[in-house]
Coordinates of C-alpha atoms in Angstrom, one line a residue:
M17 CA 25.8 -6.9 16.5
E18 CA 28.6 -8.4 14.4
P19 CA 28.4 -10.8 11.4
V20 CA 30.6 -13.8 11.5
A21 CA 31.4 -16.7 9.2
S22 CA 30.1 -20.3 9.2
A23 CA 31.7 -23.8 8.8
R24 CA 30.6 -27.4 9.0
T25 CA 31.7 -30.6 10.8
T26 CA 30.1 -34.0 11.4
K27 CA 30.7 -34.3 15.2
R28 CA 27.6 -35.1 17.1
L29 CA 26.7 -36.2 20.6
P30 CA 23.7 -38.5 21.4
L31 CA 20.7 -37.0 23.1
V32 CA 17.6 -38.4 24.7
K33 CA 14.5 -36.2 25.3
I34 CA 13.3 -36.6 28.9
A35 CA 10.4 -34.2 29.3
E36 CA 8.8 -31.0 28.1
S37 CA 6.4 -28.4 29.7
K38 CA 5.4 -24.8 29.9
L39 CA 7.6 -22.5 31.9
P40 CA 6.0 -19.3 33.0
T41 CA 8.6 -16.7 34.1
P42 CA 8.6 -13.0 35.0
F43 CA 9.8 -12.4 31.4
A44 CA 7.4 -14.6 29.3
E45 CA 5.9 -18.0 29.2
F46 CA 8.6 -20.2 27.8
R47 CA 8.8 -23.8 26.8
I48 CA 11.3 -26.0 28.8
T49 CA 12.6 -29.2 27.3
V50 CA 15.0 -31.5 29.2
F51 CA 17.5 -33.9 27.6
R52 CA 19.9 -36.5 28.9
A53 CA 23.2 -36.5 27.0
A54 CA 26.2 -38.9 26.7
D55 CA 27.7 -37.3 29.8
D56 CA 24.7 -38.6 31.8
K57 CA 23.7 -35.0 32.7
E58 CA 20.4 -33.4 32.0
H59 CA 20.6 -30.3 29.8
V60 CA 17.8 -27.8 29.0
I61 CA 16.3 -25.8 26.3
V62 CA 14.2 -22.8 27.3
S63 CA 12.5 -21.6 24.1
L64 CA 9.9 -19.1 22.9
G65 CA 8.1 -19.1 19.6
D66 CA 8.6 -21.0 16.3
L67 CA 12.4 -21.0 15.8
A68 CA 12.6 -23.3 12.8
N69 CA 10.9 -20.8 10.5
G70 CA 11.7 -17.2 9.7
E71 CA 14.9 -15.2 10.4
P72 CA 17.6 -16.6 12.6
P73 CA 16.5 -16.6 16.2
L74 CA 18.3 -15.2 19.2
V75 CA 20.1 -17.9 21.0
R76 CA 22.1 -17.8 24.3
V77 CA 24.3 -20.9 25.0
H78 CA 24.6 -20.6 28.8
S79 CA 26.7 -22.8 31.0
E80 CA 25.4 -23.7 34.4
C81 CA 26.5 -21.5 37.3
L82 CA 24.8 -22.4 40.6
T83 CA 26.4 -19.6 42.5
G84 CA 25.4 -16.9 40.0
D85 CA 22.2 -18.3 38.5
A86 CA 20.6 -19.6 41.7
L87 CA 22.4 -18.0 44.6
F88 CA 22.8 -14.5 43.2
S89 CA 26.6 -14.4 43.5
L90 CA 28.2 -11.1 42.6
R91 CA 31.6 -12.7 41.8
C92 CA 30.6 -13.4 38.2
D93 CA 28.2 -12.0 35.6
C94 CA 26.5 -15.3 34.8
G95 CA 23.2 -14.8 36.5
F96 CA 22.9 -11.3 35.1
Q97 CA 23.6 -12.6 31.6
L98 CA 21.0 -15.3 32.0
Q99 CA 18.3 -12.9 33.1
S100 CA 19.3 -10.4 30.4
A101 CA 19.1 -13.1 27.7
L102 CA 15.6 -14.2 28.8
A103 CA 14.4 -10.7 28.9
T104 CA 15.8 -9.9 25.4
I105 CA 14.3 -13.1 24.0
A106 CA 10.9 -12.3 25.6
E107 CA 11.0 -8.8 24.1
A108 CA 11.8 -10.2 20.6
G109 CA 9.1 -12.9 20.9
R110 CA 11.4 -15.7 19.6
G111 CA 14.6 -17.3 20.8
A112 CA 16.1 -19.9 23.1
V113 CA 18.5 -20.3 26.0
L114 CA 20.5 -23.6 25.8
Y115 CA 21.4 -24.3 29.4
L116 CA 24.4 -26.7 29.5
R117 CA 25.5 -28.4 32.7
Q118 CA 29.1 -27.3 32.5
E119 CA 29.5 -25.7 35.9
G120 CA 32.6 -23.6 36.5
R121 CA 33.6 -23.4 32.8
G122 CA 33.6 -27.2 32.8
I123 CA 35.6 -28.0 35.9
G124 CA 32.6 -28.6 38.3
L125 CA 31.2 -26.9 41.3
G126 CA 33.7 -28.1 43.9
N127 CA 36.7 -27.2 41.8
K128 CA 35.1 -23.8 41.0
I129 CA 34.9 -23.0 44.7
R130 CA 38.5 -24.2 45.1
A131 CA 39.4 -21.7 42.4
Y132 CA 37.4 -19.0 44.2
A133 CA 39.5 -19.7 47.3
L134 CA 42.7 -19.2 45.3
Q135 CA 41.2 -16.0 43.9
D136 CA 40.6 -14.9 47.5
H137 CA 44.4 -15.0 47.9
G138 CA 45.2 -13.0 44.8
R139 CA 45.0 -15.3 41.9
D140 CA 42.9 -14.3 38.9
T141 CA 40.4 -16.8 37.4
V142 CA 42.8 -18.1 34.8
E143 CA 45.7 -18.5 37.2
A144 CA 43.4 -20.3 39.7
N145 CA 42.3 -22.8 37.1
H146 CA 45.8 -23.4 35.9
Q147 CA 47.0 -23.9 39.5
L148 CA 44.3 -26.6 40.0
G149 CA 45.5 -28.3 36.8
F150 CA 42.7 -27.2 34.5
P151 CA 42.6 -25.0 31.3
A152 CA 41.1 -21.5 31.6
D153 CA 38.0 -22.9 29.9
A154 CA 37.2 -26.6 29.7
R155 CA 33.8 -26.4 28.1
E156 CA 32.7 -28.2 24.9
Y157 CA 29.9 -27.1 22.6
G158 CA 29.0 -30.1 20.4
L159 CA 26.0 -30.7 22.7
A160 CA 24.7 -27.2 21.9
V161 CA 24.7 -28.1 18.2
D162 CA 22.5 -31.2 18.8
L163 CA 20.1 -29.0 20.8
L164 CA 19.8 -26.6 18.0
H165 CA 19.2 -29.4 15.6
F166 CA 16.3 -30.6 17.8
L167 CA 14.9 -27.1 17.4
G168 CA 15.3 -27.3 13.6
V169 CA 17.8 -24.3 13.7
Q170 CA 20.9 -24.0 11.6
K171 CA 21.4 -20.2 11.6
I172 CA 21.3 -18.1 14.8
K173 CA 22.0 -14.7 16.3
L174 CA 24.3 -15.7 19.1
M175 CA 24.1 -13.8 22.4
T176 CA 27.6 -13.9 23.7
N177 CA 30.8 -12.0 24.6
N178 CA 33.0 -15.1 24.2
P179 CA 34.9 -15.5 20.9
L180 CA 35.6 -19.2 21.6
K181 CA 31.9 -19.9 21.8
V182 CA 31.4 -18.4 18.4
D183 CA 34.3 -20.3 16.9
A184 CA 33.1 -23.6 18.5
L185 CA 29.6 -23.3 17.1
V186 CA 30.8 -22.3 13.7
T187 CA 33.3 -25.2 13.6
H188 CA 30.4 -27.6 14.5
G189 CA 28.4 -26.4 11.5
I190 CA 26.2 -23.6 12.9
E191 CA 26.0 -20.4 11.0
V192 CA 26.2 -17.4 13.3
T193 CA 24.7 -14.5 11.4
E194 CA 25.2 -12.0 14.1
R195 CA 26.8 -11.7 17.5
V196 CA 24.6 -9.9 20.1
P197 CA 26.6 -8.6 23.1
V198 CA 25.3 -9.7 26.5
Q199 CA 27.0 -7.4 29.0
S200 CA 25.4 -6.8 32.4
G201 CA 26.0 -7.0 36.1
L202 CA 29.3 -5.2 36.5
N203 CA 30.0 -4.5 40.2
P204 CA 32.9 -4.1 42.5
H205 CA 33.0 -7.9 43.3
N206 CA 33.4 -9.0 39.7
E207 CA 35.2 -6.1 38.0
S208 CA 38.6 -7.9 38.3
Y209 CA 37.1 -11.2 37.0
L210 CA 35.6 -9.5 34.0
R211 CA 38.8 -7.6 33.3
T212 CA 40.7 -11.0 33.3
K213 CA 38.2 -12.4 30.9
A214 CA 38.7 -9.5 28.6
D215 CA 42.5 -9.3 28.9
K216 CA 43.5 -13.0 29.1
M217 CA 40.6 -14.8 27.4
G218 CA 39.7 -12.3 24.7
H219 CA 36.1 -11.7 25.7
W220 CA 34.4 -8.8 24.0
L221 CA 33.7 -6.6 27.0
T222 CA 33.6 -2.8 27.5
L223 CA 34.9 -2.0 31.0
P224 CA 35.7 1.3 32.7

Protein backbone atom coordinates (compact mmCIF):
# COMPACT_ATOMS: atom_id res chain seq x y z
CA MET A 1 0.00 0.00 0.00
CA GLU A 2 1.36 3.39 -1.03
CA PRO A 3 0.22 6.87 0.10
CA VAL A 4 -0.41 9.36 -2.69
CA ALA A 5 -1.38 13.01 -2.89
CA SER A 6 -4.74 14.65 -3.61
CA ALA A 7 -5.98 17.54 -5.76
CA ARG A 8 -9.31 19.10 -6.80
CA THR A 9 -11.13 20.12 -9.94
CA THR A 10 -14.73 21.06 -10.81
CA LYS A 11 -15.35 18.72 -13.76
CA ARG A 12 -18.51 16.63 -13.34
CA LEU A 13 -20.66 14.42 -15.54
CA PRO A 14 -24.47 14.12 -15.10
CA LEU A 15 -25.83 10.88 -13.67
CA VAL A 16 -29.35 9.47 -13.35
CA LYS A 17 -29.99 6.67 -10.86
CA ILE A 18 -31.95 3.86 -12.57
CA ALA A 19 -32.32 1.06 -10.03
CA GLU A 20 -30.94 -0.49 -6.84
CA SER A 21 -31.13 -3.96 -5.31
CA LYS A 22 -29.38 -6.63 -3.24
CA LEU A 23 -26.73 -8.64 -5.10
CA PRO A 24 -25.83 -11.93 -3.41
CA THR A 25 -22.49 -13.30 -4.68
CA PRO A 26 -20.09 -16.09 -3.66
CA PHE A 27 -18.10 -13.41 -1.80
CA ALA A 28 -20.81 -11.48 0.09
CA GLU A 29 -24.24 -9.94 -0.33
CA PHE A 30 -23.50 -6.64 -2.02
CA ARG A 31 -25.71 -3.74 -3.03
CA ILE A 32 -25.94 -3.02 -6.77
CA THR A 33 -26.90 0.44 -8.03
CA VAL A 34 -27.27 1.26 -11.72
CA PHE A 35 -26.89 4.74 -13.24
CA ARG A 36 -27.27 6.19 -16.72
CA ALA A 37 -24.63 8.76 -17.59
CA ALA A 38 -24.20 11.42 -20.27
CA ASP A 39 -22.66 8.79 -22.57
CA ASP A 40 -26.10 7.03 -22.50
CA LYS A 41 -24.52 3.90 -21.02
CA GLU A 42 -25.52 2.23 -17.77
CA HIS A 43 -22.75 2.12 -15.17
CA VAL A 44 -22.78 0.23 -11.89
CA ILE A 45 -21.75 0.50 -8.25
CA VAL A 46 -21.37 -2.79 -6.36
CA SER A 47 -21.00 -1.78 -2.70
CA LEU A 48 -20.77 -3.28 0.76
CA GLY A 49 -21.28 -1.53 4.07
CA ASP A 50 -21.52 2.13 5.10
CA LEU A 51 -18.88 3.89 3.00
CA ALA A 52 -19.66 7.49 3.92
CA ASN A 53 -18.52 7.10 7.54
CA GLY A 54 -15.32 5.79 9.04
CA GLU A 55 -11.93 5.33 7.44
CA PRO A 56 -11.51 5.58 3.65
CA PRO A 57 -13.07 2.49 2.04
CA LEU A 58 -11.52 0.11 -0.46
CA VAL A 59 -12.55 1.07 -3.99
CA ARG A 60 -11.89 -0.66 -7.29
CA VAL A 61 -12.58 1.39 -10.45
CA HIS A 62 -13.08 -1.41 -12.97
CA SER A 63 -13.64 -0.95 -16.69
CA GLU A 64 -15.93 -3.38 -18.46
CA CYS A 65 -14.23 -6.40 -20.04
CA LEU A 66 -16.77 -8.80 -21.52
CA THR A 67 -14.12 -11.29 -22.58
CA GLY A 68 -12.38 -11.38 -19.21
CA ASP A 69 -15.22 -10.67 -16.77
CA ALA A 70 -17.94 -12.83 -18.36
CA LEU A 71 -16.24 -15.21 -20.81
CA PHE A 72 -13.22 -16.14 -18.64
CA SER A 73 -10.62 -15.06 -21.21
CA LEU A 74 -7.00 -15.69 -20.23
CA ARG A 75 -5.69 -12.97 -22.58
CA CYS A 76 -5.99 -10.31 -19.86
CA ASP A 77 -6.14 -10.10 -16.07
CA CYS A 78 -9.44 -8.19 -15.87
CA GLY A 79 -11.72 -10.97 -14.66
CA PHE A 80 -9.15 -12.08 -12.12
CA GLN A 81 -8.80 -8.52 -10.83
CA LEU A 82 -12.57 -8.10 -10.54
CA GLN A 83 -12.98 -11.29 -8.52
CA SER A 84 -9.97 -10.45 -6.37
CA ALA A 85 -11.39 -6.99 -5.63
CA LEU A 86 -14.80 -8.37 -4.66
CA ALA A 87 -13.21 -10.98 -2.40
CA THR A 88 -10.97 -8.39 -0.73
CA ILE A 89 -13.89 -6.01 -0.15
CA ALA A 90 -15.96 -8.86 1.27
CA GLU A 91 -13.16 -9.76 3.67
CA ALA A 92 -12.83 -6.12 4.77
CA GLY A 93 -16.61 -5.77 5.19
CA ARG A 94 -16.67 -2.37 3.40
CA GLY A 95 -15.90 -1.11 -0.06
CA ALA A 96 -17.12 -0.73 -3.60
CA VAL A 97 -16.44 -1.70 -7.19
CA LEU A 98 -17.31 1.03 -9.67
CA TYR A 99 -18.01 -0.84 -12.91
CA LEU A 100 -17.59 1.56 -15.83
CA ARG A 101 -18.76 0.67 -19.35
CA GLN A 102 -15.43 1.44 -21.00
CA GLU A 103 -14.80 -1.80 -22.87
CA GLY A 104 -11.35 -2.35 -24.33
CA ARG A 105 -9.72 0.53 -22.43
CA GLY A 106 -12.31 2.80 -24.01
CA ILE A 107 -12.23 1.67 -27.67
CA GLY A 108 -15.23 -0.70 -27.58
CA LEU A 109 -15.64 -4.44 -27.91
CA GLY A 110 -15.35 -4.69 -31.70
CA ASN A 111 -12.17 -2.65 -31.81
CA LYS A 112 -10.74 -4.63 -28.90
CA ILE A 113 -11.20 -7.85 -30.85
CA ARG A 114 -9.63 -6.18 -33.90
CA ALA A 115 -6.70 -5.32 -31.63
CA TYR A 116 -6.57 -8.94 -30.47
CA ALA A 117 -6.31 -10.04 -34.09
CA LEU A 118 -3.32 -7.75 -34.56
CA GLN A 119 -1.78 -9.17 -31.39
CA ASP A 120 -2.25 -12.64 -32.88
CA HIS A 121 0.16 -11.49 -35.60
CA GLY A 122 2.84 -10.12 -33.29
CA ARG A 123 1.72 -6.65 -32.19
CA ASP A 124 1.61 -5.88 -28.49
CA THR A 125 -1.48 -4.26 -26.94
CA VAL A 126 -0.13 -0.71 -27.30
CA GLU A 127 1.05 -1.20 -30.90
CA ALA A 128 -2.30 -2.75 -31.84
CA ASN A 129 -4.28 0.19 -30.46
CA HIS A 130 -2.03 2.67 -32.24
CA GLN A 131 -2.32 0.78 -35.53
CA LEU A 132 -6.11 1.07 -35.24
CA GLY A 133 -5.81 4.80 -34.62
CA PHE A 134 -6.45 4.80 -30.88
CA PRO A 135 -4.33 5.81 -27.89
CA ALA A 136 -2.97 3.08 -25.64
CA ASP A 137 -5.68 3.96 -23.09
CA ALA A 138 -8.75 6.00 -24.06
CA ARG A 139 -10.60 5.79 -20.73
CA GLU A 140 -11.95 8.78 -18.78
CA TYR A 141 -12.57 8.76 -15.02
CA GLY A 142 -14.73 11.82 -14.30
CA LEU A 143 -17.70 9.46 -14.09
CA ALA A 144 -16.04 7.50 -11.27
CA VAL A 145 -15.88 10.71 -9.26
CA ASP A 146 -19.63 11.26 -9.58
CA LEU A 147 -20.26 7.69 -8.47
CA LEU A 148 -18.05 8.24 -5.42
CA HIS A 149 -19.96 11.43 -4.63
CA PHE A 150 -23.21 9.45 -4.75
CA LEU A 151 -21.69 7.17 -2.11
CA GLY A 152 -20.68 10.19 -0.04
CA VAL A 153 -17.00 9.30 -0.41
CA GLN A 154 -14.16 11.78 -0.87
CA LYS A 155 -11.21 9.69 0.39
CA ILE A 156 -10.48 6.15 -0.76
CA LYS A 157 -8.03 3.29 -0.69
CA LEU A 158 -7.73 2.67 -4.42
CA MET A 159 -7.28 -0.90 -5.60
CA THR A 160 -5.22 -0.54 -8.77
CA ASN A 161 -1.91 -1.16 -10.53
CA ASN A 162 -2.44 1.73 -12.94
CA PRO A 163 -0.71 5.06 -12.19
CA LEU A 164 -2.92 6.92 -14.69
CA LYS A 165 -6.00 5.89 -12.74
CA VAL A 166 -4.55 7.29 -9.53
CA ASP A 167 -3.58 10.54 -11.27
CA ALA A 168 -7.01 10.89 -12.90
CA LEU A 169 -8.95 10.51 -9.65
CA VAL A 170 -6.61 12.84 -7.79
CA THR A 171 -6.96 15.44 -10.56
CA HIS A 172 -10.75 15.13 -10.30
CA GLY A 173 -10.65 15.88 -6.57
CA ILE A 174 -10.58 12.47 -4.89
CA GLU A 175 -8.03 11.92 -2.14
CA VAL A 176 -6.31 8.57 -2.59
CA THR A 177 -4.92 7.77 0.84
CA GLU A 178 -3.46 4.40 -0.17
CA ARG A 179 -2.84 2.38 -3.32
CA VAL A 180 -3.71 -1.28 -2.85
CA PRO A 181 -2.16 -3.58 -5.49
CA VAL A 182 -4.51 -5.92 -7.34
CA GLN A 183 -2.28 -8.43 -9.08
CA SER A 184 -3.69 -11.83 -10.00
CA GLY A 185 -4.28 -14.13 -12.92
CA LEU A 186 -0.81 -14.30 -14.48
CA ASN A 187 -0.75 -17.14 -17.03
CA PRO A 188 1.07 -18.04 -20.27
CA HIS A 189 -1.65 -16.37 -22.38
CA ASN A 190 -1.39 -12.93 -20.75
CA GLU A 191 2.24 -12.72 -19.60
CA SER A 192 3.28 -10.71 -22.69
CA TYR A 193 0.23 -8.44 -22.29
CA LEU A 194 1.05 -7.75 -18.64
CA ARG A 195 4.69 -7.15 -19.45
CA THR A 196 3.66 -4.56 -22.05
CA LYS A 197 1.46 -2.84 -19.47
CA ALA A 198 4.40 -2.71 -17.09
CA ASP A 199 7.07 -1.69 -19.62
CA LYS A 200 5.11 0.67 -21.91
CA MET A 201 2.23 1.91 -19.74
CA GLY A 202 4.01 2.09 -16.40
CA HIS A 203 1.68 -0.23 -14.49
CA TRP A 204 2.95 -1.33 -11.08
CA LEU A 205 3.32 -5.05 -11.71
CA THR A 206 5.74 -7.64 -10.39
CA LEU A 207 6.45 -10.18 -13.14
CA PRO A 208 8.84 -13.13 -13.36
